[in-house]
Amino acid sequence: MPSTTKRTEQYQYVQETLKRSGLKWTRPRCLISDVLFHSDRHLTVEEIFRALREEPPIAVATVYRTVRLFENLGFLAGVDLGDGMERFEWIHSARQHHHLLCTKCRSVTEVDADILNEPKETVFLDTGFQIDEREITFTGICKECKLKE
Amino acid sequence: MPSTTKRTEQYQYVQETLKRSGLKWTRPRCLISDVLFHSDRHLTVEEIFRALREEPPIAVATVYRTVRLFENLGFLAGVDLGDGMERFEWIHSARQHHHLLCTKCRSVTEVDADILNEPKETVFLDTGFQIDEREITFTGICKECKLKE
DNA sequence: GTTCGTGCAAAGACTTTGCATTACT
DNA sequence: AGTAATGCAAAGTCTTTGCACGAAC
């Protein structure tokens, strides 16, 4: 298990949350949280699995189970990029955001979540529906691809 | 093949579009477009298949192929309600809209697409990304479920 | 020593594909 | 007749599950 000083804080939080529920701090959980915590991209189960294929590798089934667990505990958010595979990203406390997925180059840009504040309010006033959206993926064309057209 | 007067218009449009590409107007395509055209809900492949199980039933594979074809031709829009199955709805020319999915009762409400006009503009001005979104599903709590809490 | 977690392989759910046959045009 | 579409079953993906062994508390 890695143990840089920077990592200590994150590990303690995860570890304590697990312990509080009678769950255990294991090698797979440590490594998987590590990969997700330090990735700025949104990883598929396959990608997490490949990132950890060395040493005694971790079973894919374990990656699935761990990712579901972390999701339920609120550490991870599932992201749908519309390619049939679920992706995961660590929820870093601050910075709520949405994603802009370019349909040409498949690049992903992040935008601040508050761009939806006004629509949320409109919807609530109109229909009484309270939108509670952690993450939305908007598709479209990014600046670069637009210029190349 | 059904042939009500009301249906004629739709059929002609679909049929002509197919013909223009050298494609054929067949019983499965007729029935599937019919089901989707007249449904106000968003159907999964399974649901379309079940709706047509009588008479000489249509193979599931054909439903998949037809739905993909219609999607590519722009007749259908794929909708993701986050339950792992793709759903489809007929694009009735007017009324672009988004969906509000209640996470408690699973009901789906529609809202006008223009609630996103402002955010789209903001995003474009800030990042140059041109959002081109036909359909977005927002999750949250509907009015009724909110009252029951 | 308990209890929970892991690895493995098998099974599930949804979707796609290959190929001979059938149906449009 | 000629080409495209269908049905069927097999194969593909991605994901979940059952169970015995191993690790954490």
GROMACS .gro file of N, CA and C in nm, chain A residues 27-133:
model
  321
   27ARG      N    1  -0.616  -0.416   0.064
   27ARG     CA    2  -0.527  -0.376  -0.045
   27ARG      C    3  -0.605  -0.329  -0.167
   28PRO      N    4  -0.702  -0.408  -0.217
   28PRO     CA    5  -0.776  -0.360  -0.335
   28PRO      C    6  -0.843  -0.226  -0.310
   29ARG      N    7  -0.906  -0.208  -0.199
   29ARG     CA    8  -0.975  -0.082  -0.172
   29ARG      C    9  -0.878   0.033  -0.165
   30CYS      N   10  -0.763   0.007  -0.108
   30CYS     CA   11  -0.660   0.111  -0.099
   30CYS      C   12  -0.614   0.152  -0.238
   31LEU      N   13  -0.579   0.053  -0.319
   31LEU     CA   14  -0.524   0.081  -0.452
   31LEU      C   15  -0.628   0.147  -0.543
   32ILE      N   16  -0.750   0.098  -0.537
   32ILE     CA   17  -0.854   0.153  -0.624
   32ILE      C   18  -0.886   0.297  -0.587
   33SER      N   19  -0.896   0.324  -0.459
   33SER     CA   20  -0.923   0.462  -0.418
   33SER      C   21  -0.808   0.552  -0.460
   34ASP      N   22  -0.688   0.496  -0.454
   34ASP     CA   23  -0.570   0.571  -0.493
   34ASP      C   24  -0.575   0.612  -0.641
   35VAL      N   25  -0.604   0.514  -0.725
   35VAL     CA   26  -0.611   0.541  -0.869
   35VAL      C   27  -0.716   0.646  -0.900
   36LEU      N   28  -0.834   0.629  -0.842
   36LEU     CA   29  -0.943   0.721  -0.871
   36LEU      C   30  -0.918   0.859  -0.812
   37PHE      N   31  -0.862   0.861  -0.693
   37PHE     CA   32  -0.838   0.988  -0.626
   37PHE      C   33  -0.740   1.074  -0.705
   38HIS      N   34  -0.642   1.012  -0.766
   38HIS     CA   35  -0.538   1.087  -0.834
   38HIS      C   36  -0.558   1.098  -0.984
   39SER      N   37  -0.673   1.052  -1.032
   39SER     CA   38  -0.696   1.065  -1.176
   39SER      C   39  -0.783   1.187  -1.203
   40ASP      N   40  -0.745   1.260  -1.308
   40ASP     CA   41  -0.827   1.375  -1.342
   40ASP      C   42  -0.928   1.337  -1.450
   41ARG      N   43  -0.918   1.212  -1.498
   41ARG     CA   44  -1.013   1.165  -1.597
   41ARG      C   45  -1.120   1.080  -1.530
   42HIS      N   46  -1.212   1.037  -1.611
   42HIS     CA   47  -1.321   0.954  -1.561
   42HIS      C   48  -1.294   0.813  -1.608
   43LEU      N   49  -1.270   0.724  -1.517
   43LEU     CA   50  -1.221   0.592  -1.554
   43LEU      C   51  -1.332   0.487  -1.559
   44THR      N   52  -1.318   0.399  -1.657
   44THR     CA   53  -1.406   0.283  -1.662
   44THR      C   54  -1.347   0.175  -1.571
   45VAL      N   55  -1.427   0.076  -1.542
   45VAL     CA   56  -1.381  -0.036  -1.460
   45VAL      C   57  -1.260  -0.100  -1.527
   46GLU      N   58  -1.270  -0.115  -1.657
   46GLU     CA   59  -1.161  -0.172  -1.735
   46GLU      C   60  -1.031  -0.093  -1.716
   47GLU      N   61  -1.043   0.038  -1.718
   47GLU     CA   62  -0.924   0.122  -1.703
   47GLU      C   63  -0.864   0.111  -1.563
   48ILE      N   64  -0.949   0.108  -1.464
   48ILE     CA   65  -0.901   0.091  -1.327
   48ILE      C   66  -0.829  -0.043  -1.316
   49PHE      N   67  -0.892  -0.144  -1.372
   49PHE     CA   68  -0.836  -0.279  -1.368
   49PHE      C   69  -0.699  -0.282  -1.433
   50ARG      N   70  -0.686  -0.221  -1.550
   50ARG     CA   71  -0.558  -0.223  -1.620
   50ARG      C   72  -0.451  -0.146  -1.544
   51ALA      N   73  -0.492  -0.038  -1.479
   51ALA     CA   74  -0.397   0.042  -1.404
   51ALA      C   75  -0.337  -0.037  -1.288
   52LEU      N   76  -0.405  -0.143  -1.248
   52LEU     CA   77  -0.361  -0.220  -1.131
   52LEU      C   78  -0.321  -0.361  -1.166
   53ARG      N   79  -0.293  -0.386  -1.293
   53ARG     CA   80  -0.272  -0.524  -1.336
   53ARG      C   81  -0.142  -0.584  -1.285
   54GLU      N   82  -0.049  -0.503  -1.235
   54GLU     CA   83   0.079  -0.555  -1.191
   54GLU      C   84   0.072  -0.617  -1.050
   55GLU      N   85   0.189  -0.666  -1.007
   55GLU     CA   86   0.199  -0.730  -0.876
   55GLU      C   87   0.092  -0.838  -0.869
   56PRO      N   88   0.048  -0.874  -0.753
   56PRO     CA   89  -0.071  -0.959  -0.754
   56PRO      C   90  -0.186  -0.875  -0.803
   57PRO      N   91  -0.233  -0.900  -0.925
   57PRO     CA   92  -0.339  -0.815  -0.981
   57PRO      C   93  -0.471  -0.834  -0.907
   58ILE      N   94  -0.557  -0.735  -0.922
   58ILE     CA   95  -0.687  -0.738  -0.855
   58ILE      C   96  -0.792  -0.790  -0.952
   59ALA      N   97  -0.879  -0.875  -0.906
   59ALA     CA   98  -0.982  -0.933  -0.993
   59ALA      C   99  -1.079  -0.826  -1.040
   60VAL      N  100  -1.125  -0.839  -1.165
   60VAL     CA  101  -1.221  -0.741  -1.218
   60VAL      C  102  -1.345  -0.736  -1.130
   61ALA      N  103  -1.387  -0.851  -1.086
   61ALA     CA  104  -1.507  -0.857  -1.001
   61ALA      C  105  -1.489  -0.769  -0.878
   62THR      N  106  -1.369  -0.769  -0.825
   62THR     CA  107  -1.341  -0.687  -0.707
   62THR      C  108  -1.349  -0.539  -0.741
   63VAL      N  109  -1.299  -0.504  -0.859
   63VAL     CA  110  -1.307  -0.364  -0.900
   63VAL      C  111  -1.454  -0.321  -0.907
   64TYR      N  112  -1.537  -0.405  -0.968
   64TYR     CA  113  -1.679  -0.374  -0.976
   64TYR      C  114  -1.739  -0.358  -0.836
   65ARG      N  115  -1.708  -0.453  -0.748
   65ARG     CA  116  -1.767  -0.446  -0.615
   65ARG      C  117  -1.720  -0.324  -0.539
   66THR      N  118  -1.593  -0.293  -0.552
   66THR     CA  119  -1.537  -0.180  -0.480
   66THR      C  120  -1.595  -0.048  -0.529
   67VAL      N  121  -1.606  -0.038  -0.660
   67VAL     CA  122  -1.657   0.083  -0.721
   67VAL      C  123  -1.803   0.106  -0.679
   68ARG      N  124  -1.881   0.001  -0.674
   68ARG     CA  125  -2.020   0.012  -0.627
   68ARG      C  126  -2.024   0.055  -0.481
   69LEU      N  127  -1.937  -0.006  -0.403
   69LEU     CA  128  -1.931   0.028  -0.261
   69LEU      C  129  -1.897   0.175  -0.241
   70PHE      N  130  -1.793   0.218  -0.306
   70PHE     CA  131  -1.750   0.358  -0.294
   70PHE      C  132  -1.859   0.453  -0.343
   71GLU      N  133  -1.930   0.408  -0.443
   71GLU     CA  134  -2.038   0.492  -0.495
   71GLU      C  135  -2.146   0.508  -0.387
   72ASN      N  136  -2.182   0.396  -0.326
   72ASN     CA  137  -2.284   0.401  -0.221
   72ASN      C  138  -2.239   0.483  -0.100
   73LEU      N  139  -2.110   0.480  -0.075
   73LEU     CA  140  -2.058   0.556   0.039
   73LEU      C  141  -2.041   0.703   0.004
   74GLY      N  142  -2.060   0.735  -0.123
   74GLY     CA  143  -2.054   0.875  -0.163
   74GLY      C  144  -1.916   0.925  -0.201
   75PHE      N  145  -1.820   0.833  -0.219
   75PHE     CA  146  -1.685   0.875  -0.258
   75PHE      C  147  -1.676   0.896  -0.409
   76LEU      N  148  -1.755   0.818  -0.481
   76LEU     CA  149  -1.747   0.823  -0.626
   76LEU      C  150  -1.878   0.869  -0.687
   77ALA      N  151  -1.868   0.925  -0.807
   77ALA     CA  152  -1.987   0.955  -0.885
   77ALA      C  153  -1.977   0.881  -1.018
   78GLY      N  154  -2.085   0.819  -1.056
   78GLY     CA  155  -2.090   0.753  -1.187
   78GLY      C  156  -2.115   0.857  -1.294
   79VAL      N  157  -2.045   0.846  -1.404
   79VAL     CA  158  -2.060   0.941  -1.513
   79VAL      C  159  -2.094   0.863  -1.640
   80ASP      N  160  -2.195   0.908  -1.711
   80ASP     CA  161  -2.234   0.840  -1.834
   80ASP      C  162  -2.192   0.921  -1.956
   81LEU      N  163  -2.095   0.869  -2.030
   81LEU     CA  164  -2.051   0.939  -2.149
   81LEU      C  165  -2.116   0.882  -2.274
   82GLY      N  166  -2.216   0.800  -2.253
   82GLY     CA  167  -2.295   0.750  -2.364
   82GLY      C  168  -2.228   0.647  -2.451
   83ASP      N  169  -2.123   0.582  -2.401
   83ASP     CA  170  -2.058   0.480  -2.481
   83ASP      C  171  -2.081   0.341  -2.424
   84GLY      N  172  -2.183   0.330  -2.343
   84GLY     CA  173  -2.220   0.199  -2.293
   84GLY      C  174  -2.140   0.148  -2.175
   85MET      N  175  -2.044   0.226  -2.132
   85MET     CA  176  -1.967   0.186  -2.015
   85MET      C  177  -1.975   0.293  -1.908
   86GLU      N  178  -1.998   0.250  -1.787
   86GLU     CA  179  -2.004   0.348  -1.679
   86GLU      C  180  -1.863   0.393  -1.645
   87ARG      N  181  -1.851   0.521  -1.613
   87ARG     CA  182  -1.722   0.575  -1.573
   87ARG      C  183  -1.734   0.632  -1.434
   88PHE      N  184  -1.620   0.640  -1.364
   88PHE     CA  185  -1.625   0.685  -1.226
   88PHE      C  186  -1.523   0.794  -1.201
   89GLU      N  187  -1.562   0.885  -1.114
   89GLU     CA  188  -1.465   0.985  -1.073
   89GLU      C  189  -1.481   1.012  -0.926
   90TRP      N  190  -1.370   1.041  -0.863
   90TRP     CA  191  -1.369   1.070  -0.722
   90TRP      C  192  -1.436   1.204  -0.699
   91ILE      N  193  -1.519   1.212  -0.597
   91ILE     CA  194  -1.582   1.339  -0.567
   91ILE      C  195  -1.494   1.420  -0.473
   92HIS      N  196  -1.416   1.511  -0.532
   92HIS     CA  197  -1.335   1.600  -0.449
   92HIS      C  198  -1.429   1.705  -0.393
   93SER      N  199  -1.435   1.709  -0.261
   93SER     CA  200  -1.533   1.792  -0.188
   93SER      C  201  -1.583   1.915  -0.263
   94ALA      N  202  -1.495   2.006  -0.299
   94ALA     CA  203  -1.540   2.130  -0.363
   94ALA      C  204  -1.577   2.109  -0.509
   95ARG      N  205  -1.579   2.213  -0.582
   95ARG     CA  206  -1.590   2.210  -0.728
   95ARG      C  207  -1.691   2.114  -0.788
   96GLN      N  208  -1.818   2.137  -0.764
   96GLN     CA  209  -1.921   2.062  -0.835
   96GLN      C  210  -1.915   2.104  -0.981
   97HIS      N  211  -1.927   2.008  -1.071
   97HIS     CA  212  -1.917   2.047  -1.212
   97HIS      C  213  -1.991   1.951  -1.305
   98HIS      N  214  -2.007   1.996  -1.427
   98HIS     CA  215  -2.068   1.913  -1.530
   98HIS      C  216  -1.965   1.890  -1.640
   99HIS      N  217  -2.003   1.807  -1.738
   99HIS     CA  218  -1.907   1.774  -1.842
   99HIS      C  219  -1.956   1.811  -1.981
  100LEU      N  220  -1.862   1.855  -2.062
  100LEU     CA  221  -1.891   1.884  -2.202
  100LEU      C  222  -1.817   1.780  -2.285
  101LEU      N  223  -1.892   1.693  -2.349
  101LEU     CA  224  -1.831   1.586  -2.428
  101LEU      C  225  -1.838   1.619  -2.576
  102CYS      N  226  -1.722   1.632  -2.637
  102CYS     CA  227  -1.720   1.662  -2.781
  102CYS      C  228  -1.748   1.536  -2.860
  103THR      N  229  -1.847   1.544  -2.947
  103THR     CA  230  -1.886   1.425  -3.022
  103THR      C  231  -1.788   1.395  -3.135
  104LYS      N  232  -1.698   1.487  -3.164
  104LYS     CA  233  -1.600   1.463  -3.270
  104LYS      C  234  -1.472   1.402  -3.214
  105CYS      N  235  -1.410   1.473  -3.119
  105CYS     CA  236  -1.281   1.425  -3.069
  105CYS      C  237  -1.292   1.353  -2.936
  106ARG      N  238  -1.413   1.345  -2.881
  106ARG     CA  239  -1.437   1.272  -2.756
  106ARG      C  240  -1.367   1.334  -2.635
  107SER      N  241  -1.322   1.459  -2.649
  107SER     CA  242  -1.259   1.524  -2.535
  107SER      C  243  -1.365   1.564  -2.433
  108VAL      N  244  -1.325   1.574  -2.309
  108VAL     CA  245  -1.417   1.612  -2.203
  108VAL      C  246  -1.369   1.738  -2.134
  109THR      N  247  -1.453   1.840  -2.131
  109THR     CA  248  -1.422   1.964  -2.063
  109THR      C  249  -1.515   1.978  -1.943
  110GLU      N  250  -1.467   2.043  -1.839
  110GLU     CA  251  -1.554   2.060  -1.724
  110GLU      C  252  -1.608   2.203  -1.716
  111VAL      N  253  -1.731   2.215  -1.672
  111VAL     CA  254  -1.786   2.348  -1.649
  111VAL      C  255  -1.849   2.351  -1.510
  112ASP      N  256  -1.847   2.467  -1.453
  112ASP     CA  257  -1.900   2.485  -1.319
  112ASP      C  258  -2.048   2.446  -1.312
  113ALA      N  259  -2.086   2.385  -1.203
  113ALA     CA  260  -2.223   2.335  -1.190
  113ALA      C  261  -2.326   2.447  -1.183
  114ASP      N  262  -2.283   2.566  -1.145
  114ASP     CA  263  -2.385   2.670  -1.124
  114ASP      C  264  -2.443   2.728  -1.253
  115ILE      N  265  -2.395   2.680  -1.367
  115ILE     CA  266  -2.458   2.725  -1.492
  115ILE      C  267  -2.602   2.677  -1.498
  116LEU      N  268  -2.637   2.580  -1.415
  116LEU     CA  269  -2.773   2.529  -1.418
  116LEU      C  270  -2.863   2.586  -1.309
  117ASN      N  271  -2.808   2.677  -1.232
  117ASN     CA  272  -2.888   2.734  -1.123
  117ASN      C  273  -3.019   2.793  -1.170
  118GLU      N  274  -3.011   2.871  -1.276
  118GLU     CA  275  -3.133   2.938  -1.322
  118GLU      C  276  -3.237   2.839  -1.376
  119PRO      N  277  -3.197   2.748  -1.465
  119PRO     CA  278  -3.294   2.647  -1.512
  119PRO      C  279  -3.355   2.567  -1.397
  120LYS      N  280  -3.275   2.531  -1.300
  120LYS     CA  281  -3.327   2.455  -1.186
  120LYS      C  282  -3.440   2.531  -1.119
  121GLU      N  283  -3.416   2.659  -1.100
  121GLU     CA  284  -3.516   2.742  -1.034
  121GLU      C  285  -3.642   2.754  -1.118
  122THR      N  286  -3.622   2.776  -1.248
  122THR     CA  287  -3.736   2.786  -1.339
  122THR      C  288  -3.821   2.660  -1.332
  123VAL      N  289  -3.755   2.546  -1.341
  123VAL     CA  290  -3.825   2.419  -1.338
  123VAL      C  291  -3.903   2.403  -1.208
  124PHE      N  292  -3.839   2.438  -1.099
  124PHE     CA  293  -3.906   2.422  -0.969
  124PHE      C  294  -4.029   2.510  -0.960
  125LEU      N  295  -4.015   2.633  -1.005
  125LEU     CA  296  -4.129   2.724  -0.999
  125LEU      C  297  -4.241   2.678  -1.092
  126ASP      N  298  -4.205   2.628  -1.207
  126ASP     CA  299  -4.305   2.585  -1.306
  126ASP      C  300  -4.373   2.454  -1.270
  127THR      N  301  -4.295   2.358  -1.225
  127THR     CA  302  -4.349   2.223  -1.210
  127THR      C  303  -4.343   2.165  -1.069
  128GLY      N  304  -4.267   2.229  -0.982
  128GLY     CA  305  -4.252   2.174  -0.848
  128GLY      C  306  -4.150   2.061  -0.840
  129PHE      N  307  -4.087   2.032  -0.953
  129PHE     CA  308  -3.987   1.926  -0.957
  129PHE      C  309  -3.854   1.982  -0.908
  130GLN      N  310  -3.795   1.913  -0.810
  130GLN     CA  311  -3.669   1.962  -0.757
  130GLN      C  312  -3.551   1.885  -0.817
  131ILE      N  313  -3.485   1.947  -0.913
  131ILE     CA  314  -3.372   1.883  -0.977
  131ILE      C  315  -3.256   1.868  -0.880
  132ASP      N  316  -3.205   1.747  -0.874
  132ASP     CA  317  -3.095   1.720  -0.782
  132ASP      C  318  -2.990   1.647  -0.861
  133GLU      N  319  -2.913   1.721  -0.935
  133GLU     CA  320  -2.823   1.661  -1.032
  133GLU      C  321  -2.680   1.686  -0.993
   0.00000   0.00000   0.00000
